[in-house]
Each structure stands twice: as C-alpha cells, then as structure tokens.
Short mmCIF file of C-alpha atoms and ligand atoms in Angstrom, two decimals:
data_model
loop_
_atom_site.label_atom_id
_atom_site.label_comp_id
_atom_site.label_asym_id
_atom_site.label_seq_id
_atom_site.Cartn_x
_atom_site.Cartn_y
_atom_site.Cartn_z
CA UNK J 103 3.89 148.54 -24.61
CA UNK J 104 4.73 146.25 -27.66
CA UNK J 105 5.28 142.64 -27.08
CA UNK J 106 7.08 140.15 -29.40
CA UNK J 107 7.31 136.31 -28.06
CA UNK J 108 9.14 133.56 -29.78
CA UNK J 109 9.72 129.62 -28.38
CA UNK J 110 13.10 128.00 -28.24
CA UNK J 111 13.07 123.99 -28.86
CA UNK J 112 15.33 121.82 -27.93
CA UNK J 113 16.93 119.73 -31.37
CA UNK J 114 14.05 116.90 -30.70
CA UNK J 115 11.70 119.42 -31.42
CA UNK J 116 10.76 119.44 -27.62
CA UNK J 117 9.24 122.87 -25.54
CA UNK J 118 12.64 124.11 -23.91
CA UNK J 119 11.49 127.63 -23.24
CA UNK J 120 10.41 130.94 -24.66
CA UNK J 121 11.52 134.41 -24.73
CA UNK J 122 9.12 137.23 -24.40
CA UNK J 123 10.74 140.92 -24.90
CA UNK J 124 8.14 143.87 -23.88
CA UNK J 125 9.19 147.40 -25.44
CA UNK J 126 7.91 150.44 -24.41
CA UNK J 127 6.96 152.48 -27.58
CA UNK J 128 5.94 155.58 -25.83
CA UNK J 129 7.72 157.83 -27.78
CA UNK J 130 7.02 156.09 -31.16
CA UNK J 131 3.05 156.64 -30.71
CA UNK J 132 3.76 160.04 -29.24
CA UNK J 133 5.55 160.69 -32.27
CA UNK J 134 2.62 159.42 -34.72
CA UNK J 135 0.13 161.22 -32.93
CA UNK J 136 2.24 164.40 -33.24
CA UNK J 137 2.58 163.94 -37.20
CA UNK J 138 -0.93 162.87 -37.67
CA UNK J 139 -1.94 166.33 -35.62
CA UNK J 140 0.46 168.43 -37.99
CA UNK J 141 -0.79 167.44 -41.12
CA UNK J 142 -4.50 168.08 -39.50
CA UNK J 143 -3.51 171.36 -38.61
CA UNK J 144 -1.91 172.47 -41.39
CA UNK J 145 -3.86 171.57 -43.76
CA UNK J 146 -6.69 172.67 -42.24
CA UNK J 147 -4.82 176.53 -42.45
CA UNK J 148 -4.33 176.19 -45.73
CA UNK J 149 -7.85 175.80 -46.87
CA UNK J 150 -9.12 179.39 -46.27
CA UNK J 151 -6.77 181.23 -47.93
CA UNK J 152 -7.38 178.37 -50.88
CA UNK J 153 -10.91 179.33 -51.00
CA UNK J 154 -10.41 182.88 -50.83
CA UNK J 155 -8.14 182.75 -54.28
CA UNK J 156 -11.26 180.24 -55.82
CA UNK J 157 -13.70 183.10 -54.66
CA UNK J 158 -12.00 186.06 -55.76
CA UNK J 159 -11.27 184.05 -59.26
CA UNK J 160 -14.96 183.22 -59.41
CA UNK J 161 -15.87 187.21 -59.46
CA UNK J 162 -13.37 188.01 -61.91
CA UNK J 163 -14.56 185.44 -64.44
CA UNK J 164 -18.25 185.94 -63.84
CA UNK J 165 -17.33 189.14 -65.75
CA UNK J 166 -15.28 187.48 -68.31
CA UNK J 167 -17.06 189.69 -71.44
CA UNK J 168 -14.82 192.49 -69.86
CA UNK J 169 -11.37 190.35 -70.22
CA UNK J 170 -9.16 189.47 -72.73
CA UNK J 171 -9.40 186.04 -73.67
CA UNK J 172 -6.01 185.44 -72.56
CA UNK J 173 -6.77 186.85 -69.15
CA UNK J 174 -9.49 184.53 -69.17
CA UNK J 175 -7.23 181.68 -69.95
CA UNK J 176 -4.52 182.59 -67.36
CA UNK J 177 -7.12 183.11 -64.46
CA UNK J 178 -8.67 179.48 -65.97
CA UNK J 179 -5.16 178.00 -65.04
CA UNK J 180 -5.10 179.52 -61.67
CA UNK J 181 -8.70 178.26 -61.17
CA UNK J 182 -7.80 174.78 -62.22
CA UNK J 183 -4.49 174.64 -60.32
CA UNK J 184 -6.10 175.99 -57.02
CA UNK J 185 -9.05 173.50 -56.94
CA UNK J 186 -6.09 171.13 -57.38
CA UNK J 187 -4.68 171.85 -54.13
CA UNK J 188 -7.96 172.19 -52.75
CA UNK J 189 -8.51 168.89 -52.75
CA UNK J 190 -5.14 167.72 -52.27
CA UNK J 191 -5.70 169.46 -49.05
CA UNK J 192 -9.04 168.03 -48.04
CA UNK J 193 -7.50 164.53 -49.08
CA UNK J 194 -4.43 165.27 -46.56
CA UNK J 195 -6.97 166.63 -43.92
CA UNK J 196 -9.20 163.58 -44.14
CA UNK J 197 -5.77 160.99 -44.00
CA UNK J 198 -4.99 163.18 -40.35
CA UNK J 199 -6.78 159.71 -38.54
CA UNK J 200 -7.66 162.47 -36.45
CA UNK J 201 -10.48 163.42 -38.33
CA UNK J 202 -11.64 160.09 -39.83
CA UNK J 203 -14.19 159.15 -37.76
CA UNK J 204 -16.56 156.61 -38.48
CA UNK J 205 -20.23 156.04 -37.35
CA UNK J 206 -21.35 152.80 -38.55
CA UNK J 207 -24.98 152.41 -38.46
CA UNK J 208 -27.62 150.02 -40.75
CA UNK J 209 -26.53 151.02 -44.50
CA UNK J 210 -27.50 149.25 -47.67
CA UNK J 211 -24.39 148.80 -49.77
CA UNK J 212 -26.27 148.20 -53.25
CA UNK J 213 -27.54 151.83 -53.08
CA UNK J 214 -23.97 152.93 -52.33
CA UNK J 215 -22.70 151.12 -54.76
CA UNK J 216 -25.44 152.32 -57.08
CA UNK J 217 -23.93 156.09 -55.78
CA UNK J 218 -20.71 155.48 -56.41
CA UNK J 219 -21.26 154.05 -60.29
CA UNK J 220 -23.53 157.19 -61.34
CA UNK J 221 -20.78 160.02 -59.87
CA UNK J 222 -17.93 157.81 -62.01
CA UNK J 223 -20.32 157.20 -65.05
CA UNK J 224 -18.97 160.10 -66.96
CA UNK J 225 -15.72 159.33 -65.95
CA UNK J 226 -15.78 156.22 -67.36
CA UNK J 227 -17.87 157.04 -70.73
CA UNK J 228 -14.66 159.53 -71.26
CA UNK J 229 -12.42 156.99 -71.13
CA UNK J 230 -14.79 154.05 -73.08
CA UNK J 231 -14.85 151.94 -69.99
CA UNK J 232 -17.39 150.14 -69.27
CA UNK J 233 -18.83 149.26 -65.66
CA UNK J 234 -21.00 146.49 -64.44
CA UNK J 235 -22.67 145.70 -61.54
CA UNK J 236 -23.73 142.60 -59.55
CA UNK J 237 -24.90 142.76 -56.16
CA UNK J 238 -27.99 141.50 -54.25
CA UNK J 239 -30.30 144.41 -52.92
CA UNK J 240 -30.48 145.35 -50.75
CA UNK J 241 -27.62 144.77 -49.28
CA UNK J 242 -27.56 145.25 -45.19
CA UNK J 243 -24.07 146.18 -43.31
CA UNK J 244 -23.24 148.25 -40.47
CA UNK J 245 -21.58 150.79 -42.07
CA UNK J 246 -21.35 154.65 -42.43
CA UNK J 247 -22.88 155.42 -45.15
CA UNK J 248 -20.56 158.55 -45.80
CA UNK J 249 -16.92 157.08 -45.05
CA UNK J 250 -17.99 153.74 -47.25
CA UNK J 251 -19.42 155.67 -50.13
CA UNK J 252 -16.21 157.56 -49.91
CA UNK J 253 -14.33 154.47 -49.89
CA UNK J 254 -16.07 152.84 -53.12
CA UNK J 255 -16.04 156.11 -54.71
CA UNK J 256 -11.78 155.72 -54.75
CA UNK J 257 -11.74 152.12 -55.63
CA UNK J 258 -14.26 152.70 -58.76
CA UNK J 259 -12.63 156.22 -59.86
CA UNK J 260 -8.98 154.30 -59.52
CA UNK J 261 -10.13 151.09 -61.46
CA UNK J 262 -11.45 153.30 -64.37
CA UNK J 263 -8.54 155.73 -64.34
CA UNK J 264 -6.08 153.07 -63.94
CA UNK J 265 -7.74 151.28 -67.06
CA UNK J 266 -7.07 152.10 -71.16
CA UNK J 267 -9.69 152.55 -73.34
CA UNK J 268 -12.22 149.66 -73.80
CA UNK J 269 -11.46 148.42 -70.26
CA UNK J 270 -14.28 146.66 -67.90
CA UNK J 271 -15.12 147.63 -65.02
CA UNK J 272 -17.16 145.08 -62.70
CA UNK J 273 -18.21 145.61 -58.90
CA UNK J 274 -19.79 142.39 -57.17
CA UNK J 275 -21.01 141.79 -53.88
CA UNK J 276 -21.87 138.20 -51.86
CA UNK J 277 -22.55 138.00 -47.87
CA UNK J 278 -22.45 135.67 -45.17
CA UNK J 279 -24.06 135.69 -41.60
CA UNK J 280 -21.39 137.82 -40.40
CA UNK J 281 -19.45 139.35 -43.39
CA UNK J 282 -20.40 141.23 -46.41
CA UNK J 283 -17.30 141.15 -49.02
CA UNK J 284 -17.44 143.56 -52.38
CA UNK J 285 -15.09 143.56 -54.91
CA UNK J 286 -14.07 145.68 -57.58
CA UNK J 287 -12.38 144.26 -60.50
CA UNK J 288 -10.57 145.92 -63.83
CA UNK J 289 -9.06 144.50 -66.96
CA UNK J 290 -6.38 148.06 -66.41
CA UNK J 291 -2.72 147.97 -66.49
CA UNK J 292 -2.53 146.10 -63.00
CA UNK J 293 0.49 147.01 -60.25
CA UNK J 294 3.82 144.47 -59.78
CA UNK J 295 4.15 142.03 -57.76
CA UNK J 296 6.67 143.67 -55.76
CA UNK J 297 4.36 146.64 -55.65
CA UNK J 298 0.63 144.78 -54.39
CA UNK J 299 2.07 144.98 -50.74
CA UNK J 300 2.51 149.17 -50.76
CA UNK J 301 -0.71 150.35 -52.32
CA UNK J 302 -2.16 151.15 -49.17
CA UNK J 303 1.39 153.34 -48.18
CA UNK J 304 -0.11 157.03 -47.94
CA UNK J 305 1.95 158.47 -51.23
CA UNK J 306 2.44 155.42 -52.91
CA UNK J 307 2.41 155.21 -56.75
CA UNK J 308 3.41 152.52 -58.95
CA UNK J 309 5.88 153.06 -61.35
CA UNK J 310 3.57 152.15 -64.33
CA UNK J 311 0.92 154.83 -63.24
CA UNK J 312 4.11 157.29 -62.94
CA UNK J 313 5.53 156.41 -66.36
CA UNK J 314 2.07 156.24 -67.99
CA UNK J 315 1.62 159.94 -66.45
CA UNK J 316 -1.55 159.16 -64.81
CA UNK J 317 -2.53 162.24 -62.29
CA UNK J 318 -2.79 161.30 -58.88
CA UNK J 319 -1.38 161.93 -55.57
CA UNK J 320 -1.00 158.32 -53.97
CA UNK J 321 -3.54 159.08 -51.05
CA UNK J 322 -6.75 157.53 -51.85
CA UNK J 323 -6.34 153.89 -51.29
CA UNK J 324 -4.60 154.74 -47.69
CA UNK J 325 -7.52 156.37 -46.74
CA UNK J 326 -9.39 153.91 -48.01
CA UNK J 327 -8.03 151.48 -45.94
CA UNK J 328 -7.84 153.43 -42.87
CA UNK J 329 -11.93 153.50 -43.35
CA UNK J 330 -12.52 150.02 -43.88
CA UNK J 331 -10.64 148.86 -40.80
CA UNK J 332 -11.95 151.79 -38.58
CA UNK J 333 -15.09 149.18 -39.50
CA UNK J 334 -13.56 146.19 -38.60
CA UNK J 335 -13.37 145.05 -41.90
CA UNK J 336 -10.35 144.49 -44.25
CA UNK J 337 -9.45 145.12 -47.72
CA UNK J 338 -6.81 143.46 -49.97
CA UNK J 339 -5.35 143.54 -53.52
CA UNK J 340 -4.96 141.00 -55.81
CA UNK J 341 -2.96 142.06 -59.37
CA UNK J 342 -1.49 140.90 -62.24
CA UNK J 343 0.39 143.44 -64.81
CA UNK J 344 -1.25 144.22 -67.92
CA UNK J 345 -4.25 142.11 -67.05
CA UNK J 346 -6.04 143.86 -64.38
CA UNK J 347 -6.55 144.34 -60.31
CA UNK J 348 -8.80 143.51 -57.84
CA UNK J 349 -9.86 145.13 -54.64
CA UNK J 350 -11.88 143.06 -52.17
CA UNK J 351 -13.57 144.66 -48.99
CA UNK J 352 -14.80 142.96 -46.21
CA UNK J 353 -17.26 144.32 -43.74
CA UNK J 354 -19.55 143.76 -41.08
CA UNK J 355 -23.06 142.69 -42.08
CA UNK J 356 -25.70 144.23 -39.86
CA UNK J 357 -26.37 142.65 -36.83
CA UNK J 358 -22.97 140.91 -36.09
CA UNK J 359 -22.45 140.31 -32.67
CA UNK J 360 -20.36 143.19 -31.23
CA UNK J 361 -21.21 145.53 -34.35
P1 ADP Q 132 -3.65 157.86 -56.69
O1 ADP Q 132 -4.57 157.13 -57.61
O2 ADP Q 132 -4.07 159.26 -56.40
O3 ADP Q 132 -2.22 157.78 -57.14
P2 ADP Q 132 -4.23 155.83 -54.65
O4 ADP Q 132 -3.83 155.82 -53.21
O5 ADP Q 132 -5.68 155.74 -54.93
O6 ADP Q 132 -3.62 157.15 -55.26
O7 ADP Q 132 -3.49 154.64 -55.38
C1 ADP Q 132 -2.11 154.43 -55.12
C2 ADP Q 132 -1.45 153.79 -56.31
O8 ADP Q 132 -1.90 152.44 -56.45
C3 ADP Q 132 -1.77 154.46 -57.64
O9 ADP Q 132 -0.92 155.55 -57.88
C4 ADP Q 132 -1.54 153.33 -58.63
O10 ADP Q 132 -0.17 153.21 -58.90
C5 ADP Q 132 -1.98 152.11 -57.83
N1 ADP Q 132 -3.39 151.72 -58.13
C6 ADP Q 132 -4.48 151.99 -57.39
N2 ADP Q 132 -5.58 151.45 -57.93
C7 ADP Q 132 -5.17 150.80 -59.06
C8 ADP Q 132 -5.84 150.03 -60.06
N3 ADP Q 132 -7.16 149.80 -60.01
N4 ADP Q 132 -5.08 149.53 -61.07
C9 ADP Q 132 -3.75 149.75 -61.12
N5 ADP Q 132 -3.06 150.46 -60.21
C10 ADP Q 132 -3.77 150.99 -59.18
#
C-alpha cells in the first residue's frame, strides 16, 4: 500500500483537517518484480551461447600463422564485438536487483580505493589524466568489499573517461562516528543542470557524452546506486558543464548502531 497525506488550513493558517489517500500498488510492484526477473533471465540465457562464440574464436586465432591476415582481422572484430555484449550482458544481469545482493561486513575503504585506482591507472595514463588520492587509512565501514569496489571502480573509470586530456582526477575520503563519505571529483566535461537529476536512470546518457561519442551504455551509475543504498548509504551528484562533476558516497562506518 502507498500512502500520500497532505493538511488543509483554514485562511488563518489554522489546523482544519487533513486528507490521507492509501493506494494499493499491487500490481505496480508485481509488475517491477516481473521486469526485473526478465531481464535476469534473459540475460542470463544469453551468456552461454556468448561464451561459446569467445571460445570457439579463441581456438581459431591461437592458430592465427595458418590465417590470412584479413581472416585474422575479421575474427578480431567478432572477438571485440562479442566481449562487447558480454559485458553488456553481465552489466544487465547484475542491474536485475534480483541478483545484487549485498553482504556488508568490516571493509577498509582506503585499500578499495587503492584497488580501484591501480585497475583504472592505465586507463587514465591513455588518456593523460591524472588521479590523486586522499584518504585516511585505514579506513573502517561496513561494507562489501565486492559490491563497493565495484561501485568505485564505475565512478573512477566514468570520471576519467568522461574527462579530456590533461584532466584531474581526485578521490577523497573524511568520516564521522556514524558515516564515512568519499568523493570523487573531475575537472571533465561535467552533465547539465537539467541532466544531474537522471544520471542514476538505468540507460541514461547525457547528450554531451552522446555528441562527444563517448562509448558507454548508461548502466553503471544505476547500479551504482542501487549498491550504495542496498548499504544504507546514499550517493549524489554535483556538476557544472565544462568544469567538472562530483560524486559523493555516503556509507555506514563500522560499528553503527543497526549496521
Ligand atoms: P555510461 O558511462 O556507460 O554511459 P553510466 O551509468 O556510468 O553509464 O553514466 C550515465 C551517464 O552519466 C553517462 O553516459 C554520462 O553522460 C554521465 N556521466 C557519468 N559520469 C560522469 C562524469 N564523471 N562526468 C560527466 N558525465 C558523467
């Protein structure tokens, strides 16, 4: 059941009454559930005959002396496109909330974090960006280690694909008793106004990353955010076009009441 309240006042600004309508959104959850379920299930089917054309690919070019370079090339394509979907799929699978379960336990962030910056360093030397660090260690939060390293791992790969060349790259951490927030802040090509509030939509992408042809598929930051509140924590985005965006998590610190 969904309830919405709202109080009427009389004109002196007076308690006159209040109206509370309950709605029975039975069907509307059924529905979600249902969707979420289909995308598990499908994507799910279409990952073994996905590995079965990587495999098969795989054999062919371990004897690649015995093709023509253009065969080579063609089946280099196919290889390229199929991981493609391959991970488009796993991305999809992992969305299903279905499957996103989380186990928060005692996790230091700072050697996440650490994680997270070596797997994008490359990344980032490609593109000239450079990325900077500064966070206590360690850094205690009840977390799982897995879904939050995930999590970081989009924020940090988005803020150095979404920046040009000679961008910066910093990710910062500061706790309280109860909260541990992180942040991770570019100098990239920033999102609109307009656009802040639907970065967390599951296919969103801005129309700057569009027109600038950046790859991507719009499904990382929903996940994201899915993961960070299956934690009881929150994330938000803070932007400014042309000058650079901001991500800042919140989560748990270890041994909040109720964590
Ligand atoms: P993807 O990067 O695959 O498109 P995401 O869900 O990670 O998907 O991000 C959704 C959209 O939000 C991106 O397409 C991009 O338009 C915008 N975005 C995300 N991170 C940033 C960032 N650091 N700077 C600018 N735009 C961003």
């Amino acid at each position: 059941v969904s309830t919405a309240a709202r109080i009427i006042k009389n004109d002196d600004g007076g308690f006159s009454g209040a109206v509370i309508v309950y709605s029975d959104v039975t069907g509307l959850v059924e529905a979600l559930s249902a969707k979420e379920e289909l995308i598990s299930n499908v994507s799910h089917e279409f990952r073994s005959p996905l590995m079965s054309v990587l495999g098969n690919v795989d054999l062919v070019l371990d004897a690649a002396d015995r093709l023509s370079p253009d065969s080579v090339h063609r089946l280099e394509v196919v290889q390229r496109n199929a991981e493609r979907l391959l991970s488009l799929v796993s991305e999809l699978l992992v969305s299903a909330s279905a499957v996103l379960a989380v186990h928060p336990r005692r996790t230091d962030l700072a050697g996440l974090i650490e994680n997270s910056i070596g797997s994008v360093q490359a990344q980032a030397d490609a593109s000239n960006v450079s990325l900077t660090t500064d966070v206590p260690a360690p850094l205690w939060a009840h977390a799982d280690p897995l879904r939050i390293g995930q999590a970081l791992d989009n924020l940090v790969s988005n803020a150095i694909k979404y920046s040009p060349d000679g961008g910066k790259v910093t990710v910062s951490a500061r706790r309280s008793e109860s909260w541990v927030q992180l942040k991770v802040q570019d100098t990239g090509m920033g999102i609109s106004e307009e656009e802040t509030s639907r970065v967390f939509t599951r296919f969103f992408r801005s129309q700057a990353a569009r027109q600038a042809a950046i790859p991507g598929v719009g499904l990382g930051l929903s996940i994201t955010k899915t993961i960070v509140e299956r934690h009881g924590g929150a994330i938000s985005c803070d932007s400014k076009p042309g000058a650079g965006t901001t991500f800042t998590l919140t989560l748990p610190a270890e041994g909040t009441p109720g964590s």
